[in-house]
Amino acid sequence: MKGLILAAGRGTRLRPLTHTRPKPVIRVAGRPILHYGLENLLQAGIEEIGVVVSPETEKDIREALSGYHVRYILQEEPQGLAHAVAVARDFLGQSPFVLYLGDNLFQKGIARFFQAFTPGVSAVIALVRVENPSSFGVAVLEGERIVRLLEKPKEPPSNLAVAGVYVFTPEVLEVIEGLKPSARGEYEITDAIQGLIDRGKRVVGALYGSVFRKRILGRRGWRGLGTTWGGSSSSWPPRSGPGSSSA
């Protein structure tokens, strides 16, 4: 099992916080948010980890992860999450992998998702109940199986939002090869997952907690550097590994 962290975005929606630094290196509880994702992977037993960066974020990401052993993979143009996975194909090879969005916090770790990644399952998708599902990719479940995904629907069929961690077999790479850009000109990971579903592959959802916190910074509605799942980040400052001192 390999890990792939996506850290190529500049986070324009979080400006002015991201005017001078990319979103994954903003500090939460004294540490770059990216540290938490990396350590979640390490705690789950994943040691071979790639980090997708862009020309704009590479320097900051390398500095934030100094002391960690990772492989950096360059995404030259911001063409969507599925495109970021595609540029990492040589690194991923034929290994199953965890895809982790570098601006997300999973307070309780990610090891529990592996329990659902059993033989015959092509993907496990972390889900969380939210109050505003139209702002997210949304899943429709039959039992534990995901039967449909919609990207930011105007009329959401459920309140189950796709969170920022996924477990895939290499089958998803074949689906990504055949993707077309979405209406916003990007290659969407939700389209790749839907492609697995359309091929009859088993895609399951794993519900992560029951609480969605809207804020992790300030008092004026700064939203979770993307999102925060499962609790307040300030109550979760793991202190192991490089860069663990407070700032």
Rosetta silent file (secondary structure, phi, psi, omega in degrees, C-alpha in Angstrom):
SEQUENCE: MKGLILAAGRGTRLRPLTHTRPKPVIRVAGRPILHYGLENLLQAGIEEIGVVVSPETEKDIREALSGYHVRYILQEEPQGLAHAVAVARDFLGQSPFVLYLGDNLFQKGIARFFQAFTPGVSAVIALVRVENPSSFGVAVLEGERIVRLLEKPKEPPSNLAVAGVYVFTPEVLEVIEGLKPSARGEYEITDAIQGLIDRGKRVVGALYGSVFRKRILGRRGWRGLGTTWGGSSSSWPPRSGPGSSSA
SCORE:     score description
SCORE:     0.000 S_00000001
   1 L     0.000  131.903  177.393    0.000    0.000    0.000 S_00000001
   2 E  -113.505  166.358  177.041    1.272    3.449   -0.958 S_00000001
   3 E  -121.606  141.869  178.228    0.156    6.920    0.035 S_00000001
   4 E  -132.742  115.219  178.740   -0.416    9.914   -2.223 S_00000001
   5 E  -102.562  131.378  178.880   -0.914   13.367   -0.739 S_00000001
   6 E   -97.942  120.115 -176.637   -2.192   16.145   -2.989 S_00000001
   7 L  -142.361   41.119 -175.786   -0.622   19.510   -2.182 S_00000001
   8 L   -98.841  -11.920 -175.199   -0.518   21.364   -5.494 S_00000001
   9 L   -83.896  149.468  178.228   -3.266   23.948   -4.909 S_00000001
  10 L   -88.109  -17.215  177.681   -2.651   27.537   -3.840 S_00000001
  11 L    72.596   51.562 -176.277   -5.949   27.855   -1.976 S_00000001
  12 H   -62.290  -27.041 -179.280   -7.201   31.048   -3.582 S_00000001
  13 H   -73.278  -11.055  178.714  -10.473   30.871   -1.652 S_00000001
  14 H  -102.027    9.953  177.026   -8.547   31.271    1.605 S_00000001
  15 L   -66.046  143.006   17.118   -6.835   34.510    0.679 S_00000001
  16 L   -86.820   -2.732 -178.417   -5.382   36.585    2.267 S_00000001
  17 L   -58.467  -31.754 -174.582   -4.066   33.629    4.327 S_00000001
  18 L  -104.737   17.698  177.064   -2.679   31.996    1.197 S_00000001
  19 L   -62.677  -36.856 -173.708   -1.232   35.053   -0.530 S_00000001
  20 L  -115.383    0.257 -178.142    2.287   34.064    0.504 S_00000001
  21 L  -156.220  147.960  179.502    2.022   30.344    1.239 S_00000001
  22 L   -73.383  157.222 -175.534    0.010   27.378   -0.027 S_00000001
  23 H   -55.064  -43.602 -175.891   -2.910   26.079    1.966 S_00000001
  24 H   -66.007  -12.440 -179.589   -1.326   22.797    3.192 S_00000001
  25 H  -102.752    0.580  172.031    1.473   24.636    5.034 S_00000001
  26 L   -60.957  139.406 -172.890   -0.786   26.953    7.038 S_00000001
  27 E   -86.839  134.173  176.167   -0.188   26.141   10.678 S_00000001
  28 E  -127.600  125.459 -175.790   -2.847   24.506   12.820 S_00000001
  29 L    52.953   38.093  173.288   -2.105   23.901   16.504 S_00000001
  30 L    86.784    2.884 -176.554    1.460   25.037   15.847 S_00000001
  31 E  -137.044  152.553  173.215    2.219   22.779   12.878 S_00000001
  32 E   -58.193  136.633 -177.509    1.693   22.799    9.105 S_00000001
  33 H   -57.963  -28.726 -179.404   -1.609   21.098    8.391 S_00000001
  34 H   -61.625  -30.099  179.649    0.242   18.818    5.962 S_00000001
  35 H   -59.157  -39.134 -176.253    2.078   17.182    8.878 S_00000001
  36 H   -65.517  -41.700  177.247   -1.147   15.711   10.211 S_00000001
  37 H   -63.944  -43.545  179.750   -1.984   14.026    6.925 S_00000001
  38 H   -62.672  -42.790 -178.749    1.499   12.633    6.551 S_00000001
  39 H   -72.817  -29.252  172.689    1.533   11.267   10.073 S_00000001
  40 H   -60.708  -41.158  177.925   -1.915    9.746    9.636 S_00000001
  41 H   -65.829  -45.386  179.986   -0.485    7.757    6.742 S_00000001
  42 H   -62.407  -40.886  179.621    2.598    6.745    8.710 S_00000001
  43 H   -67.388  -23.334  176.815    0.485    5.695   11.704 S_00000001
  44 L   -84.669    2.285  177.638   -1.579    3.534    9.353 S_00000001
  45 L    90.119   11.937 -179.833    1.597    1.684    8.380 S_00000001
  46 L   -96.510  117.692 -175.398    2.137    3.375    5.014 S_00000001
  47 L  -109.863  -20.893  179.221    5.783    4.259    4.535 S_00000001
  48 L   -97.504  104.646 -169.456    6.052    4.832    0.776 S_00000001
  49 E  -127.535  131.573  173.985    4.458    8.237    0.293 S_00000001
  50 E  -109.736  148.260  179.006    4.343   10.604   -2.664 S_00000001
  51 E  -126.035  119.808  179.308    3.391   14.269   -2.491 S_00000001
  52 E   -85.991  124.442 -179.267    1.994   16.014   -5.566 S_00000001
  53 E  -125.506  167.003  175.271    3.141   19.627   -5.776 S_00000001
  54 L  -113.702  167.939  175.760    2.898   22.429   -8.312 S_00000001
  55 L   -56.640  -30.455 -178.484    5.610   24.846   -9.477 S_00000001
  56 L   -79.000  -28.816 -174.267    4.026   27.431   -7.154 S_00000001
  57 L  -103.475  -13.923 -169.864    3.860   25.219   -4.048 S_00000001
  58 H   -56.264  -47.631 -176.379    6.911   22.983   -4.364 S_00000001
  59 H   -60.160  -48.226 -178.444    9.372   25.175   -2.449 S_00000001
  60 H   -64.854  -39.808 -178.930    7.016   25.752    0.495 S_00000001
  61 H   -67.117  -42.960  178.272    5.967   22.099    0.645 S_00000001
  62 H   -60.736  -41.094  178.830    9.557   20.872    0.594 S_00000001
  63 H   -65.777  -40.923 -178.745   10.444   23.236    3.434 S_00000001
  64 H   -66.201  -30.821 -176.288    7.398   22.152    5.469 S_00000001
  65 L  -102.514   15.425  176.569    8.268   18.464    5.037 S_00000001
  66 L   -56.706  127.768 -177.869   11.991   18.793    5.678 S_00000001
  67 L   101.969  -17.507  174.343   13.015   15.732    7.666 S_00000001
  68 L   -94.766  147.583  177.711   10.311   13.483    6.245 S_00000001
  69 L   -98.284  104.111  178.484   11.146   10.922    3.571 S_00000001
  70 L  -138.306  165.987  174.724    8.703   11.408    0.696 S_00000001
  71 E  -107.899  129.092 -179.394    8.808   11.498   -3.085 S_00000001
  72 E   -93.418  135.342 -176.919    7.793   14.756   -4.743 S_00000001
  73 E  -126.805  125.062 -173.146    5.732   14.593   -7.938 S_00000001
  74 E   -91.499  124.725  170.543    5.204   17.711  -10.045 S_00000001
  75 L  -103.454  106.666 -172.290    1.811   18.622  -11.469 S_00000001
  76 L   -65.154  -40.025 -177.924    2.651   21.343  -13.970 S_00000001
  77 L  -125.244  142.864  179.281   -0.889   22.630  -14.479 S_00000001
  78 L   -77.763   92.005 -176.167   -3.880   22.600  -12.071 S_00000001
  79 L  -116.352   23.291  174.350   -6.194   20.265  -13.953 S_00000001
  80 L   106.079  165.239 -176.471   -8.063   18.594  -11.113 S_00000001
  81 H   -66.178  -40.877  179.975   -7.629   15.867   -8.517 S_00000001
  82 H   -65.298  -35.415  176.850   -7.888   12.992  -10.987 S_00000001
  83 H   -65.160  -38.862  177.419   -5.208   14.621  -13.129 S_00000001
  84 H   -61.595  -38.352  176.150   -2.968   14.860  -10.046 S_00000001
  85 H   -65.855  -40.143 -178.588   -3.387   11.118   -9.552 S_00000001
  86 H   -62.153  -39.136 -178.653   -2.584   10.522  -13.218 S_00000001
  87 H   -71.103  -14.741  178.332    0.736   12.381  -13.011 S_00000001
  88 L   -94.834   11.153 -172.703    1.676   10.109  -10.094 S_00000001
  89 H   -59.539  -41.104 -179.585    1.104    6.924  -12.086 S_00000001
  90 H   -62.409  -38.524  178.296    4.781    5.979  -12.303 S_00000001
  91 H   -67.530  -42.330 -175.123    5.090    6.296   -8.535 S_00000001
  92 H   -72.269  -35.992 -178.927    1.903    4.339   -7.838 S_00000001
  93 L    56.946 -133.385 -179.798    2.627    1.494  -10.234 S_00000001
  94 L  -105.863   22.933 -178.817    0.319   -1.451   -9.592 S_00000001
  95 L   -90.587  143.160  165.854   -0.021   -0.862   -5.870 S_00000001
  96 L   -64.109  156.536 -175.416   -3.259   -0.049   -4.075 S_00000001
  97 E  -152.441  155.995  172.347   -2.983    3.394   -2.537 S_00000001
  98 E   -97.743  127.495  173.957   -4.491    5.920   -0.178 S_00000001
  99 E  -101.074  124.546 -173.173   -5.297    9.283   -1.724 S_00000001
 100 E  -129.464  121.990  177.226   -5.193   12.040    0.890 S_00000001
 101 E   -77.204  124.556 -168.716   -6.060   15.683    0.278 S_00000001
 102 L   -69.829   -6.109 -179.542   -3.318   17.667    1.946 S_00000001
 103 L  -108.141   19.724 -178.382   -5.573   20.380    3.379 S_00000001
 104 E  -112.147  148.009  175.879   -7.809   18.052    5.401 S_00000001
 105 E  -112.904  127.458  173.362   -7.726   17.086    9.058 S_00000001
 106 E  -119.197   94.934 -171.279   -8.810   13.649   10.222 S_00000001
 107 L   -57.807  -36.457 -174.435   -8.608   13.873   13.985 S_00000001
 108 L   -95.249   12.377  179.428   -9.135   10.166   14.622 S_00000001
 109 L    80.859 -177.285 -174.974   -6.696    8.965   11.979 S_00000001
 110 L  -124.979    1.599 -176.278   -7.428    6.917    8.874 S_00000001
 111 H   -58.380  -30.872 -176.953   -6.614    3.344    9.880 S_00000001
 112 H   -62.591  -26.219 -178.987  -10.329    2.539   10.192 S_00000001
 113 H   -68.212  -25.888  179.964  -10.831    2.944    6.450 S_00000001
 114 H   -69.005  -22.911  178.875   -8.599   -0.035    5.777 S_00000001
 115 L   -63.994  -29.369  179.514  -11.094   -2.268    7.571 S_00000001
 116 L   -87.449  -11.091 -178.235  -13.513   -1.665    4.693 S_00000001
 117 L   -88.244   77.485 -176.052  -10.843   -2.269    2.029 S_00000001
 118 L  -104.098  165.292  178.019  -11.437   -5.985    1.689 S_00000001
 119 L   -53.265  134.769 -177.981  -10.923   -8.324   -1.288 S_00000001
 120 L    95.162  -10.753  177.765  -13.379   -7.438   -4.044 S_00000001
 121 E   -95.127  128.321 -179.058  -13.590   -3.768   -3.074 S_00000001
 122 E   -92.676  -22.666  179.417  -12.196   -1.357   -5.668 S_00000001
 123 E  -159.911  144.329  170.317  -12.468    1.817   -3.599 S_00000001
 124 E  -119.165  128.370 -176.500  -13.300    3.039   -0.105 S_00000001
 125 E  -117.094  125.136  175.506  -14.498    6.620    0.155 S_00000001
 126 E   -71.796  132.673  179.852  -14.564    8.564    3.411 S_00000001
 127 E  -125.076  151.121  176.303  -17.932   10.228    3.945 S_00000001
 128 E  -143.312  141.127  177.077  -19.143   12.756    6.476 S_00000001
 129 E   -76.382  131.841 -178.308  -22.602   14.159    7.176 S_00000001
 130 L  -130.165  161.889  179.224  -22.748   17.890    6.498 S_00000001
 131 L   -84.737  -22.329 -175.820  -25.303   20.666    6.784 S_00000001
 132 L  -127.135   66.606 -173.498  -24.579   22.099    3.331 S_00000001
 133 H   -62.391  -20.450  179.742  -24.090   19.142    0.953 S_00000001
 134 H   -66.513  -10.525  178.370  -24.489   21.289   -2.157 S_00000001
 135 H   -92.387    3.151 -173.223  -20.971   22.579   -1.478 S_00000001
 136 L  -135.249  169.827  162.584  -19.417   19.110   -1.769 S_00000001
 137 E   -70.779  136.488 -172.264  -19.297   15.954   -3.775 S_00000001
 138 E  -122.763  139.154 -178.754  -22.251   13.910   -2.487 S_00000001
 139 E  -106.980  146.343  171.236  -22.704   10.143   -2.291 S_00000001
 140 E  -112.158  125.227 -175.659  -25.837    8.022   -2.598 S_00000001
 141 E  -108.743  147.380  163.594  -25.644    4.761   -0.648 S_00000001
 142 E  -124.987  103.089 -168.836  -27.408    1.413   -0.806 S_00000001
 143 L    68.973 -127.195  176.152  -26.264   -0.250    2.380 S_00000001
 144 L   -95.875   -5.667 -175.015  -22.544    0.463    2.506 S_00000001
 145 E   -86.476  132.471  175.111  -22.194    0.506   -1.260 S_00000001
 146 E   -83.511  125.470 -178.162  -21.971    3.822   -3.111 S_00000001
 147 E  -109.440  -12.631 -179.933  -24.202    3.701   -6.178 S_00000001
 148 E  -161.470  143.341  174.950  -23.923    7.297   -7.340 S_00000001
 149 E  -127.320  139.801  178.507  -21.759   10.374   -6.869 S_00000001
 150 E  -130.083  135.066 -178.766  -22.665   13.957   -7.685 S_00000001
 151 E   -92.810  111.985  177.361  -20.286   16.923   -7.665 S_00000001
 152 L    47.436   59.720 -177.169  -21.780   19.906   -5.792 S_00000001
 153 L   -71.568  144.658  176.833  -25.411   19.176   -6.769 S_00000001
 154 L   -67.874  -33.938  177.712  -27.988   21.962   -6.583 S_00000001
 155 L  -122.403   85.762 -174.652  -30.476   19.486   -5.128 S_00000001
 156 L   -62.270  134.103  177.799  -28.416   17.023   -3.058 S_00000001
 157 L   -80.646   -9.200  177.661  -29.871   13.501   -2.812 S_00000001
 158 L  -157.297  175.241  174.745  -28.202   13.004    0.594 S_00000001
 159 L  -108.029   22.912 -178.611  -26.146   14.864    3.184 S_00000001
 160 E   -95.532  101.860 -179.101  -23.195   12.496    2.828 S_00000001
 161 E   -87.351  144.700  174.027  -20.255   14.532    1.574 S_00000001
 162 E   -74.615  120.325 -179.023  -17.143   12.992    0.090 S_00000001
 163 E   -85.914 -161.423 -169.037  -14.340   13.793    2.524 S_00000001
 164 E  -105.098   24.316  175.596  -10.643   14.038    1.763 S_00000001
 165 E  -139.426  139.320 -175.856   -9.349   10.467    1.989 S_00000001
 166 E  -139.937  151.236  170.886   -9.839    7.542   -0.394 S_00000001
 167 E  -121.861  127.647 -175.215   -8.443    4.033   -0.775 S_00000001
 168 E  -128.372  150.197  160.998   -8.121    2.728   -4.336 S_00000001
 169 L   -85.390  167.660  178.911   -6.953   -0.288   -6.248 S_00000001
 170 L   -63.192   -9.845  179.240   -4.935    0.488   -9.418 S_00000001
 171 H   -56.700  -30.701 -176.969   -8.168    0.039  -11.387 S_00000001
 172 H   -65.209  -26.852  179.304   -8.932    3.711  -10.870 S_00000001
 173 H   -65.719  -35.934  176.772   -5.928    4.652  -13.001 S_00000001
 174 H   -65.543  -38.971  178.307   -7.505    2.921  -15.996 S_00000001
 175 H   -65.693  -43.263 -178.435  -10.705    4.887  -15.463 S_00000001
 176 H   -60.651  -35.010  179.230   -8.807    8.169  -15.187 S_00000001
 177 H   -56.802  -32.568 -176.464   -7.141    7.509  -18.541 S_00000001
 178 L   -97.277    5.210 -177.655  -10.536    7.715  -20.226 S_00000001
 179 L   -71.223  150.522  169.771  -11.905   10.755  -18.384 S_00000001
 180 L  -110.180  153.304  179.235  -12.974   13.941  -20.112 S_00000001
 181 L   -60.383  147.526  177.061  -12.726   17.358  -18.463 S_00000001
 182 L   -76.677 -177.784  179.792  -15.724   18.482  -16.449 S_00000001
 183 L   -60.339  -26.792  178.572  -17.703   21.648  -17.103 S_00000001
 184 L   -93.839   10.753  172.929  -15.111   23.596  -15.149 S_00000001
 185 L    81.392   19.099 -178.820  -12.300   22.169  -17.262 S_00000001
 186 L  -121.459  159.555  175.472  -10.861   19.769  -14.693 S_00000001
 187 L   -93.601  110.294 -168.493  -10.492   16.012  -14.378 S_00000001
 188 L   -90.288  137.445  176.411  -12.643   15.214  -11.356 S_00000001
 189 H   -68.709  -29.519  176.236  -11.937   12.436   -8.887 S_00000001
 190 H   -64.406  -35.245  176.823  -15.699   12.059   -8.410 S_00000001
 191 H   -67.149  -36.483  177.849  -15.991   11.252  -12.127 S_00000001
 192 H   -65.226  -42.700  178.677  -13.280    8.618  -11.737 S_00000001
 193 H   -64.973  -42.340  177.531  -15.126    7.040   -8.815 S_00000001
 194 H   -61.997  -34.093  176.635  -18.389    7.127  -10.753 S_00000001
 195 H   -62.819  -38.864  174.925  -16.537    5.415  -13.586 S_00000001
 196 H   -62.411  -44.005  179.711  -15.654    2.553  -11.253 S_00000001
 197 H   -61.339  -44.353 -178.900  -19.299    2.310  -10.213 S_00000001
 198 H   -64.347  -24.588  177.719  -20.452    2.322  -13.849 S_00000001
 199 L   -85.730    2.772  178.897  -18.090   -0.569  -14.558 S_00000001
 200 L    83.840   12.556  179.664  -19.767   -2.595  -11.844 S_00000001
 201 L   -78.079  153.331 -178.891  -16.908   -2.281   -9.380 S_00000001
 202 E   -86.757  115.690  178.510  -17.615   -2.326   -5.681 S_00000001
 203 E  -119.828  121.959 -175.712  -17.175    1.127   -4.147 S_00000001
 204 E  -116.111  152.465  177.409  -18.025    1.450   -0.463 S_00000001
 205 E  -103.950  140.888  177.173  -18.505    4.416    1.808 S_00000001
 206 E  -121.562  111.790 -176.511  -17.018    4.685    5.286 S_00000001
 207 E   -72.999  128.864 -178.206  -18.746    7.241    7.491 S_00000001
 208 L  -105.663  102.707  175.979  -16.296    9.334    9.447 S_00000001
 209 L    62.692 -166.016 -178.496  -17.741   10.510   12.752 S_00000001
 210 L  -137.091    4.870 -175.787  -20.884   12.551   13.069 S_00000001
 211 L  -120.694  130.276  175.272  -19.660   16.097   13.587 S_00000001
 212 E  -114.774  112.759  179.023  -18.696   18.586   10.922 S_00000001
 213 E   -90.352  127.852 -176.118  -16.883   21.636   12.256 S_00000001
 214 E   -80.647  -25.857 -172.522  -17.136   24.633    9.964 S_00000001
 215 E  -124.961  142.497  167.370  -14.241   26.625   11.381 S_00000001
 216 E  -130.234   -7.943  179.809  -10.697   25.946   12.390 S_00000001
 217 E  -131.977  131.561  171.033   -9.296   29.440   12.043 S_00000001
 218 L    66.884 -169.710 -175.948  -10.533   32.704   13.491 S_00000001
 219 L  -121.924    8.241 -173.111  -14.064   33.733   14.321 S_00000001
 220 L  -119.147   35.002  169.934  -15.317   35.007   11.000 S_00000001
 221 L    85.722   18.679  172.251  -16.110   31.872    9.071 S_00000001
 222 E   -63.700  122.104 -174.040  -12.717   30.694    7.784 S_00000001
 223 E   -96.499  135.243 -172.429  -13.598   27.236    6.618 S_00000001
 224 E   -18.724   46.890  179.705  -11.351   24.285    7.403 S_00000001
 225 E    45.657   42.510 -161.183   -8.526   24.983    4.948 S_00000001
 226 E   109.606  -86.231 -177.897  -10.955   23.115    2.816 S_00000001
 227 E  -158.510  158.656  174.535  -12.634   21.210    5.612 S_00000001
 228 E  -127.002  123.904 -175.582  -12.216   19.804    9.111 S_00000001
 229 E  -108.663  131.857  163.121  -13.728   16.432    9.897 S_00000001
 230 L    88.401    1.128  177.323  -14.624   14.977   13.247 S_00000001
 231 L   154.641  173.027 -179.635  -13.661   17.634   15.749 S_00000001
 232 L   -74.005  129.862 -178.262  -11.803   20.792   16.591 S_00000001
 233 H   -64.095  -28.850 -176.860   -8.240   20.774   15.334 S_00000001
 234 H   -67.445  -16.038  178.355   -7.077   22.656   18.398 S_00000001
 235 H   -92.335    5.307 -174.780   -7.906   19.587   20.506 S_00000001
 236 L  -135.137   78.306  176.245   -5.689   17.379   18.356 S_00000001
 237 L  -111.513   76.837  175.667   -2.023   18.370   18.309 S_00000001
 238 L   -56.163  140.487 -169.495    0.007   15.161   17.877 S_00000001
 239 L  -119.436   32.946  177.957    3.568   16.020   18.781 S_00000001
 240 L  -109.103  157.157  173.690    5.757   13.466   17.055 S_00000001
 241 L    89.128  172.133 -178.040    7.960   13.860   14.035 S_00000001
 242 L   -59.987  148.268  174.348    9.789   16.794   12.465 S_00000001
 243 L    73.930   24.998 -173.023    8.385   20.252   12.944 S_00000001
 244 L   -87.587   -5.918  179.791    6.490   19.410   16.100 S_00000001
 245 L   -75.305  150.361 -178.858    7.419   22.500   18.082 S_00000001
 246 L   -74.985  154.066  178.307    4.860   25.248   18.472 S_00000001
 247 L  -115.428    0.000    0.000    5.167   28.500   16.590 S_00000001
